[in-house]
Short mmCIF file of C-alpha atoms and ligand atoms in Angstrom, two decimals:
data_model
loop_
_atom_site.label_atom_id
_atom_site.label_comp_id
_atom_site.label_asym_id
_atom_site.label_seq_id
_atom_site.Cartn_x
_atom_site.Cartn_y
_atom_site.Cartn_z
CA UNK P 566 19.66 -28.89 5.55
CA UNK P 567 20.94 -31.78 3.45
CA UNK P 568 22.96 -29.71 1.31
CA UNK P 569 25.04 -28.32 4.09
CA UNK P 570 25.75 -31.48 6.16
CA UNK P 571 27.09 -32.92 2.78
CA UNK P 572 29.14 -29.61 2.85
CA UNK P 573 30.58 -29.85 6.00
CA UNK P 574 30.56 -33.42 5.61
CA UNK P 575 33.07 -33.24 2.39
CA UNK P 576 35.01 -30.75 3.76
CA UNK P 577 35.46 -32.32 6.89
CA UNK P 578 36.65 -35.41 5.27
CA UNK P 579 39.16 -33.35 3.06
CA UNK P 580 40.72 -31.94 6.47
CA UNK P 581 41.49 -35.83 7.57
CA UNK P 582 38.27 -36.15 9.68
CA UNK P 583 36.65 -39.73 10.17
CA UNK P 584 32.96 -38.84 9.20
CA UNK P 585 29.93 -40.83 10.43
CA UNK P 586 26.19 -40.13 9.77
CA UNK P 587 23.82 -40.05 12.85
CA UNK P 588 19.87 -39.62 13.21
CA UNK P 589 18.51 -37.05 13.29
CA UNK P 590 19.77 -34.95 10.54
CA UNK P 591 24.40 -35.14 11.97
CA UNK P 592 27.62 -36.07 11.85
CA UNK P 593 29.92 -37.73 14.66
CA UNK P 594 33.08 -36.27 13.76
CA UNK P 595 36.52 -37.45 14.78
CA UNK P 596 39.22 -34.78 14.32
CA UNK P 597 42.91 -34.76 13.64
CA UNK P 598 44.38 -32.33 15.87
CA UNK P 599 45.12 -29.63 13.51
CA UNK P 600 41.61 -29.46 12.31
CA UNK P 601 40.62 -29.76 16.63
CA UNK P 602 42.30 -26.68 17.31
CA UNK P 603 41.52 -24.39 14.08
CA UNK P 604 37.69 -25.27 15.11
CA UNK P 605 38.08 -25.59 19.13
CA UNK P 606 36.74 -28.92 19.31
CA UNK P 607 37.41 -31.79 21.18
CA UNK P 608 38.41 -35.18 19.04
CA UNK P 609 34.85 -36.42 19.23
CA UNK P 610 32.07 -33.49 17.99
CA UNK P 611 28.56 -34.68 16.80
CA UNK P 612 27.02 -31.67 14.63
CA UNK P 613 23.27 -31.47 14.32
CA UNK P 614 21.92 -29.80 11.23
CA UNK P 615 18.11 -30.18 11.92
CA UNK P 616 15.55 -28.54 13.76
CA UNK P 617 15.79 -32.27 16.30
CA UNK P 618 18.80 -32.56 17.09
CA UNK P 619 21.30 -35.82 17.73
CA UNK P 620 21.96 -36.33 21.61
CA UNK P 621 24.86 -34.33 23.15
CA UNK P 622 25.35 -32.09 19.79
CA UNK P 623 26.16 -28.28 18.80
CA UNK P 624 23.66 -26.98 16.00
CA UNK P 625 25.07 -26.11 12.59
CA UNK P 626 23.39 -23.86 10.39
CA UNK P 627 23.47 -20.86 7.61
CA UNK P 628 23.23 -18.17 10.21
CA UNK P 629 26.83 -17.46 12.33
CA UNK P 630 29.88 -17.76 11.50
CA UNK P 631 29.70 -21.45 10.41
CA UNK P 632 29.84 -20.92 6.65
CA UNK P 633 32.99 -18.55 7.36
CA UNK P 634 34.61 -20.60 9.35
CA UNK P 635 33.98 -24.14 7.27
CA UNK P 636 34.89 -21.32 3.91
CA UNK P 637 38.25 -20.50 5.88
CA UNK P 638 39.28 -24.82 6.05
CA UNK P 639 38.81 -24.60 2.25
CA UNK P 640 41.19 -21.16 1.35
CA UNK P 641 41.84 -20.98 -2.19
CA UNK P 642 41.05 -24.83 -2.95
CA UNK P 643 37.94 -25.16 -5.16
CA UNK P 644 38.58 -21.65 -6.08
CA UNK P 645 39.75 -22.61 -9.83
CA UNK P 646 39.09 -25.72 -11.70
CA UNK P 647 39.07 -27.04 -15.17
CA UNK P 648 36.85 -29.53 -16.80
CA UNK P 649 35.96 -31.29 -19.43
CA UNK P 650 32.61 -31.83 -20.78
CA UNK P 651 31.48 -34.93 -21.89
CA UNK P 652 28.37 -35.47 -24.29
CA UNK P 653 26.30 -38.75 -23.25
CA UNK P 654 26.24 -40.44 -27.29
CA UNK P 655 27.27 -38.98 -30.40
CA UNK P 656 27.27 -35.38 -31.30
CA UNK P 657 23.56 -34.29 -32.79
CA UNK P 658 23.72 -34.11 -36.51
CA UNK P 659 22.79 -30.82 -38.01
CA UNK P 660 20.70 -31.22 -40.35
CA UNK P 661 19.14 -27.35 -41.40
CA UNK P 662 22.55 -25.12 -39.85
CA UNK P 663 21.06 -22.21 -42.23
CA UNK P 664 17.79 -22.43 -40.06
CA UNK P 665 19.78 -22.32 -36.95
CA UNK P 666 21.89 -19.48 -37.80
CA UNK P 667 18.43 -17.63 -39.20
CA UNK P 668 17.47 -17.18 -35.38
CA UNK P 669 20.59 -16.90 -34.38
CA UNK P 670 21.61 -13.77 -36.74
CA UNK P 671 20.34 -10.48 -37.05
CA UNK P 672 22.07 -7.99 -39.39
CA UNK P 673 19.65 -5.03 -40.22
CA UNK P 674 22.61 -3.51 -42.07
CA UNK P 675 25.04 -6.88 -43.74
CA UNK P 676 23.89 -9.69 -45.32
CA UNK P 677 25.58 -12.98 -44.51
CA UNK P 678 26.75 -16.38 -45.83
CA UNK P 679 27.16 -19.50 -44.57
CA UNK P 680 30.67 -21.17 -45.23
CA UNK P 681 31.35 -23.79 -42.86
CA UNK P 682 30.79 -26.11 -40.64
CA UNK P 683 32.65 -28.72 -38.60
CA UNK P 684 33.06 -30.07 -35.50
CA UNK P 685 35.79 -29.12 -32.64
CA UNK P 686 36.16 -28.08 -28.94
CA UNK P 687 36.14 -24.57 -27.38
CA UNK P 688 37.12 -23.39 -23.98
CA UNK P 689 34.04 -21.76 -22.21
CA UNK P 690 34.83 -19.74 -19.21
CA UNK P 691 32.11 -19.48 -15.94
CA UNK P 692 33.00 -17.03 -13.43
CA UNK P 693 31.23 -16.41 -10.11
CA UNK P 694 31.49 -13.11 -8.31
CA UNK P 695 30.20 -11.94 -5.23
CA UNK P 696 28.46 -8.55 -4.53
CA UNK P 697 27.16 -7.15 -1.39
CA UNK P 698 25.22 -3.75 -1.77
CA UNK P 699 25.38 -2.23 2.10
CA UNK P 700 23.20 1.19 2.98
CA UNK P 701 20.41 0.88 5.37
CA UNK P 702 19.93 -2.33 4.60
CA UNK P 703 22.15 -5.27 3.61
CA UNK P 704 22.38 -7.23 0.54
CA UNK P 705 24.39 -10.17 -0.88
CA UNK P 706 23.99 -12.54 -3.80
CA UNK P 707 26.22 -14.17 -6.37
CA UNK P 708 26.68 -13.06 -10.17
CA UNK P 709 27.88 -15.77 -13.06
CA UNK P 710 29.02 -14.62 -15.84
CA UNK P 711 29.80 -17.02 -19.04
CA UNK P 712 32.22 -16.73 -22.25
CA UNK P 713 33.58 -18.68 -24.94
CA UNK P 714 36.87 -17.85 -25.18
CA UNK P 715 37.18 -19.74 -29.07
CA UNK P 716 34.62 -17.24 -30.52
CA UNK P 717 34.40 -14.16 -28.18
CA UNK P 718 30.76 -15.06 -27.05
CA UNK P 719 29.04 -13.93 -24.07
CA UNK P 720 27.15 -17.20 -23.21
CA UNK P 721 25.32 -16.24 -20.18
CA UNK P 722 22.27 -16.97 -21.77
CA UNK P 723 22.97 -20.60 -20.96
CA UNK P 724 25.54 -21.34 -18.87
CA UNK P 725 23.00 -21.72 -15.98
CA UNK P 726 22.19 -24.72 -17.87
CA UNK P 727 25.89 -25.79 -18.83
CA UNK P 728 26.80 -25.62 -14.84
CA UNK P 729 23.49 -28.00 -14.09
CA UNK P 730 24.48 -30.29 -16.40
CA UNK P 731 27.88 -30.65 -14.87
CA UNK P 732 26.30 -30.61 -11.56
CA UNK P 733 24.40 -33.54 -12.47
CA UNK P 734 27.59 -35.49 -13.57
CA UNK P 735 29.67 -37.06 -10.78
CA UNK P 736 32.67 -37.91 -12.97
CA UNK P 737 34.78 -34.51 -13.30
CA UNK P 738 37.04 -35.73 -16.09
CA UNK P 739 40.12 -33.38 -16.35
CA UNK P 740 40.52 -32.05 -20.20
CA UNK P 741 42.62 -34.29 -22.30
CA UNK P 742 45.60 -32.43 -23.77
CA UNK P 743 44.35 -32.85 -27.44
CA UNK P 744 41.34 -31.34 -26.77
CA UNK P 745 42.96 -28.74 -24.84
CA UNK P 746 45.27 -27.99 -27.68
CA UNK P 747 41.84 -28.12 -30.12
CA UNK P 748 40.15 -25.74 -27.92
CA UNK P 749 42.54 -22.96 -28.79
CA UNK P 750 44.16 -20.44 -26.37
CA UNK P 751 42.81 -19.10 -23.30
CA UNK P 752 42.00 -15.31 -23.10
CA UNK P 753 45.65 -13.34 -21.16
CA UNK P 754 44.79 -11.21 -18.04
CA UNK P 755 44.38 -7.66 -20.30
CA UNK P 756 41.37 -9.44 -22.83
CA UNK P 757 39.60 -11.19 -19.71
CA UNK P 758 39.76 -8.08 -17.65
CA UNK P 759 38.33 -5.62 -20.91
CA UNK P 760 35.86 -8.21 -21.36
CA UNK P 761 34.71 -9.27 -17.63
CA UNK P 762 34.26 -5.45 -16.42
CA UNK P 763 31.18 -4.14 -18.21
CA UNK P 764 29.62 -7.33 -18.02
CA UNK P 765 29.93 -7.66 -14.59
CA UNK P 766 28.85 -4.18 -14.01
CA UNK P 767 26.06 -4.54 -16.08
CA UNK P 768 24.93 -7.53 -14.34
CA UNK P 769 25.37 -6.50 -10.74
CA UNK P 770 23.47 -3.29 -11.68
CA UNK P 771 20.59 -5.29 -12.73
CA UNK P 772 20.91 -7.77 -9.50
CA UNK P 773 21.08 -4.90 -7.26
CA UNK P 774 18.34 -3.01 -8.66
CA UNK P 775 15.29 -3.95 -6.87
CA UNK P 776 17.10 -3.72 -3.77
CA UNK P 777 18.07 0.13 -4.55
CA UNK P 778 13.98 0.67 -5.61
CA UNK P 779 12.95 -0.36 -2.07
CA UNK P 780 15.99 1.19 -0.37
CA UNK P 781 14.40 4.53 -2.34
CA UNK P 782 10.79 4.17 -1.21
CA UNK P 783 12.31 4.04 2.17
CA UNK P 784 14.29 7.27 1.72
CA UNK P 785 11.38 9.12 0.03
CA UNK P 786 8.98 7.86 2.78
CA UNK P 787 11.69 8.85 5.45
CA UNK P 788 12.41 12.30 3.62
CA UNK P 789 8.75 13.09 3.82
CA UNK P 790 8.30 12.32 7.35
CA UNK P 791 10.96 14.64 8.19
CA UNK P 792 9.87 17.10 5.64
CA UNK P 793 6.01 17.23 7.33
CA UNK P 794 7.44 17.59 10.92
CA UNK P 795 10.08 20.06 10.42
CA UNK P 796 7.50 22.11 8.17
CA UNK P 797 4.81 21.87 10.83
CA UNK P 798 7.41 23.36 13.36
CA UNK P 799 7.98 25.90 11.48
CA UNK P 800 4.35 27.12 10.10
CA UNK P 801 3.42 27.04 13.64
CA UNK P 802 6.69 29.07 14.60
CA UNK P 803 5.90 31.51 11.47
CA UNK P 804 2.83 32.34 12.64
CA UNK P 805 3.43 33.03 16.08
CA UNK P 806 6.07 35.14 15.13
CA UNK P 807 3.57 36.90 12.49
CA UNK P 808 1.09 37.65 15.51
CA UNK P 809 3.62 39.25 17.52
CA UNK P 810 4.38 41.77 14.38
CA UNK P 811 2.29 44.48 15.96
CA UNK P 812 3.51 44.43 19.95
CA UNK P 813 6.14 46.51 20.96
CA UNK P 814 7.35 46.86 24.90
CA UNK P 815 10.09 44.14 26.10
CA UNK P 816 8.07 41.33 26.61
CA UNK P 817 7.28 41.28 22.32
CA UNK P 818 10.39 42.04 21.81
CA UNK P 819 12.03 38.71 23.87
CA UNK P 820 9.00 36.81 22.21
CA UNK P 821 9.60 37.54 18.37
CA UNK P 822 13.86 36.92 19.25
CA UNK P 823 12.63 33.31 21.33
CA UNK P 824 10.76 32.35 18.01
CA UNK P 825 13.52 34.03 15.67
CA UNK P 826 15.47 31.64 17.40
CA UNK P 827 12.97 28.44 17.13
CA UNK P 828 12.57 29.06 13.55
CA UNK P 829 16.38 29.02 13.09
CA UNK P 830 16.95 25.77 15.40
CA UNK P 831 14.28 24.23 13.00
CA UNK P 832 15.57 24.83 10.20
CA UNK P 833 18.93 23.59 11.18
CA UNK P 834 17.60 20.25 13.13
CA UNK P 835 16.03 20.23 9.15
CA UNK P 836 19.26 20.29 7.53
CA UNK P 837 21.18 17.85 10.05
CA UNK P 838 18.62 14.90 9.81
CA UNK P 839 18.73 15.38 5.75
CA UNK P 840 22.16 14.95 6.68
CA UNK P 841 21.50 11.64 8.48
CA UNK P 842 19.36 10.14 5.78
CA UNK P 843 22.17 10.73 3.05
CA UNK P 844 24.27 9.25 4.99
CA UNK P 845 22.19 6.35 6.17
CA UNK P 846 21.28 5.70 2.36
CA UNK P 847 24.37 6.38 0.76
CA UNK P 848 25.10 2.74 -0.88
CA UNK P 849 28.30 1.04 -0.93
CA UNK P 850 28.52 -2.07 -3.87
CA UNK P 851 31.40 -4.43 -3.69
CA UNK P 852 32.20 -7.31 -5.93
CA UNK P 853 34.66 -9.75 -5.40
CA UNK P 854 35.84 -12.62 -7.76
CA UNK P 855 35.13 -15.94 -6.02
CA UNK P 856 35.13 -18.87 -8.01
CA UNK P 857 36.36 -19.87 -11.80
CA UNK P 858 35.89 -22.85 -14.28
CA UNK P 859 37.48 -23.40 -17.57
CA UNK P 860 35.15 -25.53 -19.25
CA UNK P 861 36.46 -27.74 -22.58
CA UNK P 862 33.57 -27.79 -24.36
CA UNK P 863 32.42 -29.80 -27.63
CA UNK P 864 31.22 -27.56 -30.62
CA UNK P 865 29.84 -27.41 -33.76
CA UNK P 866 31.70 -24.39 -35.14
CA UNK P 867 29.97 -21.99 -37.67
CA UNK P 868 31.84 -20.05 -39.97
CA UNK P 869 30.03 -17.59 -41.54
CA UNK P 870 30.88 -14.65 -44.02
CA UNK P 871 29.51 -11.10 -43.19
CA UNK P 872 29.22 -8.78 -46.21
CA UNK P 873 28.48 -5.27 -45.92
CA UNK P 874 28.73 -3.08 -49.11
CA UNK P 875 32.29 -3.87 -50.68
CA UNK P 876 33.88 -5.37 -47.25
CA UNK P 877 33.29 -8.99 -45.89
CA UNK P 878 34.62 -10.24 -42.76
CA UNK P 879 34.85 -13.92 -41.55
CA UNK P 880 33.28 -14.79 -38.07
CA UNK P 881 32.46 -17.69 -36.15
CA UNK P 882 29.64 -18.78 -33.37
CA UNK P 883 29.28 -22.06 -32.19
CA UNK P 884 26.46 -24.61 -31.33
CA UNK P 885 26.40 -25.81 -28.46
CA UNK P 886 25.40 -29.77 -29.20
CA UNK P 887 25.66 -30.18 -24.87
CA UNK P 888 22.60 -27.57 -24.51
CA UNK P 889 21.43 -27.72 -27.92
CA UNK P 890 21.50 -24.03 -28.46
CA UNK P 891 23.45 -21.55 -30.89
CA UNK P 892 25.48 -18.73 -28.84
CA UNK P 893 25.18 -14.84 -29.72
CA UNK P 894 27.60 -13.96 -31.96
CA UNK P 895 30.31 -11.73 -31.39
CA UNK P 896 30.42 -8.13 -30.93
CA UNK P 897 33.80 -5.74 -30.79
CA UNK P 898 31.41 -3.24 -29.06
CA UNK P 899 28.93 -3.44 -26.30
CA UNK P 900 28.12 -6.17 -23.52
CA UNK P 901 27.56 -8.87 -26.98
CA UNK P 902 24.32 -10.27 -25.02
CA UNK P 903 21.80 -9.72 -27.22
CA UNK P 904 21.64 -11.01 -31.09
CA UNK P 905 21.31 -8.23 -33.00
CA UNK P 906 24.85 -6.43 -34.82
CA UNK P 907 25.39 -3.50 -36.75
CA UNK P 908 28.58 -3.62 -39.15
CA UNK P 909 31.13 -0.65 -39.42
CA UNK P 910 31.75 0.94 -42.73
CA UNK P 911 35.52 1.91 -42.06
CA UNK P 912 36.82 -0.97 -40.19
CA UNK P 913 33.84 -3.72 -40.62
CA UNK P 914 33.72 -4.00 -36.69
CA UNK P 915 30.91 -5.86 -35.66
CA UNK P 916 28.64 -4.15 -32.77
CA UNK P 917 25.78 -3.90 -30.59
CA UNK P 918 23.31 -1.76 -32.19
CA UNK P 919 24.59 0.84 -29.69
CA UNK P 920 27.89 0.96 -31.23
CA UNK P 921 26.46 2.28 -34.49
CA UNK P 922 23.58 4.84 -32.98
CA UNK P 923 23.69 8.44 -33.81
CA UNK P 924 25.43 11.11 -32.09
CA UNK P 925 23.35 12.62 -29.19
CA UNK P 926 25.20 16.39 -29.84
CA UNK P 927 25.52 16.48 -34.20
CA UNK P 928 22.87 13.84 -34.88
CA UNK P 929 25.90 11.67 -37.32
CA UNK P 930 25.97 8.39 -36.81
CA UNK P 931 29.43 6.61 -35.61
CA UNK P 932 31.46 3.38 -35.38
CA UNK P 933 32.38 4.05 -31.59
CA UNK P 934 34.59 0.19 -31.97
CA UNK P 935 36.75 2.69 -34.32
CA UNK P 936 36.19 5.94 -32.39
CA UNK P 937 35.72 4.86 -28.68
CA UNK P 938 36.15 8.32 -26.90
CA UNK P 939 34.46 10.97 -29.02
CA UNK P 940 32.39 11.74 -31.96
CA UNK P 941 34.43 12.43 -35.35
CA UNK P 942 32.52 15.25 -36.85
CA UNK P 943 31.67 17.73 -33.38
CA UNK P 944 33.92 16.19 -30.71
CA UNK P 945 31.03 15.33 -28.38
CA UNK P 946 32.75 12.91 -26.11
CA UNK P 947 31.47 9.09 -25.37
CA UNK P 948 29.40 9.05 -22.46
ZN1 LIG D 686 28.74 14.53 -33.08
ZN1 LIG D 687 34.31 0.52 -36.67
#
């Protein structure tokens, strides 16, 4: 529970709160008014975080409201923050960047060419969404998502390991306005929001995925369940009707219209608890932005040269010297997250395989980075 009681500790403080530590496992919190009546406590609260807890306190923990009510002291603060990275010694040297850009690069169709490299910043961007995926069950989890905003890179790959690496650095040193002005422009609204909403669809599909495979076991168990009893009702109703096909006289006749009836009741009760289930299962997903970080990175920036037939086209990927690692390079089509590229013959756009792949309907292969909505040569539209 250590993490928490810092938490609540921090924020606490932030609020004007006079914070003391007491064993086991609290706090012995003295609160300025405002902060006294938002929470309902009186000036002197000891919290307990622990499974013992301190004399004379109230328990604090994950489940409630706490983490609500603590997240509502906070309101926008923390919400987004810009940093600046600093390495520990001197850049790495690279000594083989041809190597580096070998596993880095993979164009089945262009050949490439290294031209440059040299040293600069970049602005990285790590954004943290929340999704909650509600049917019969409830789930909740948080999505990152990571670009460089100097090259175009998706840099998910390792921005797990950028964000520990701040983590583990106390010192958050605001970017210095020359390496802000080195790092280039940051991305406007229309670029961030073209480039954040596949990604994060992508990625919230994937996170939500298991969940839905259970959640469809469940269904298929319940739908059989229902399917067996209703169908027993009604064999058994079937064949009593069946035996009464030779009677006559008014007794048979009130028989075969009583199971008439059954049959239909079954059949509907059927129908209605199908109806149930749907509803029950239907899934709801929804995602909301929580938390930014415009990170000023330092880079070693690649430029390399990608020739394909008569065309060439500059692009650039950096090396990460903080991580040690080369990002993706960059892709004018498709989510960008995996290495491999396909160049365009009209336009030289650069694209996930994907963006080159034949056409489902007329079998002819197309740029969709020039052509996003429908083949050229039969029409068939994008799916
Ligand atoms: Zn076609
Ligand atoms: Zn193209």
């Amino acid at each position: 529970m250590g993490a928490l009681r810092d938490f609540v500790s921090e924020v606490l403080e932030m609020e004007g709160s006079a914070i003391e530590a007491i064993e086991p496992d609290g706090l012995e919190v003295l609160a300025p008014e405002p902060l006294r009546a938002v929470m309902g406590w009186p000036e002197l609260v000891r919290l307990g975080f622990g499974a013992e807890l301190p004399a004379g306190s109230t328990a604090v923990g994950f489940e409630g409201d706490w983490l609500d009510r603590f997240g509502a002291l906070l309101g926008d603060r923390g919400r987004w923050a810009e940093r600046q990275l600093a390495l520990p010694g001197a850049a790495p040297r690279i000594h083989f960047p041809e190597r580096l850009l070998d596993h880095a690069l993979d164009f089945p169709n262009a050949v490439w060419r290294l031209q440059e490299v040299s040293a600069g910043w970049t602005r990285c961007l790590l954004l943290a969404f929340r999704y909650t995926a509600v049917s019969d069950e409830k789930r909740e989890g948080l999505v990152w998502l990571g670009f460089n905003q100097g090259t175009g890179a998706v840099i998910d790959d390792f921005a797990p390991r950028l964000r520990e690496l701040l983590a583990g650095d106390a010192d958050w040193q605001a970017p210095d306005p020359e390496v802000r002005k080195a790092a280039g422009p940051a991305w406007d609204a229309p670029v961030l929001d073209r480039r954040v909403q596949p990604l994060l669809q992508h990625r919230v599909r994937l996170e939500v995925e298991p969940f839905l495979r259970t959640m469809r076991r469940r269904l298929d168990r319940d739908r059989n369940r229902i399917h067996q009893y209703h169908g027993d009702l009604h064999v058994l109703a079937q064949r009593k009707l069946a035996a009464l096909a030779g009677s006559t006289g008014e007794k048979a006749d009130n028989d075969r219209k009583r199971e008439t009836l059954r049959i239909a009741t079954i059949e509907r009760e059927y129908a209605a608890k199908l109806g149930d289930l749907r509803h029950n299962y239907a899934l709801r997903v929804s995602v909301e932005w929580v938390q930014g970080l415009e990170l000023f990175v330092p880079v070693q920036r690649f430029q390399v040269l990608v020739k394909r037939r008569k065309g060439e086209k500059l692009i650039h990927l950096d090396w990460h010297p903080s991580v040690r690692l080369m990002e993706p390079p960059p892709s004018d089509w498709g989510l960008g997250i995996t290495r491999s590229r396909l160049v365009c013959d009209e336009q030289l756009h650069i694209t996930d395989p994907g963006g080159q792949s034949p056409c489902p309907s007329c079998g002819k292969a197309w740029c969709r980075a020039c052509h996003p909505t429908a083949c050229r040569r039969c029409g068939q539209a994008t799916t």
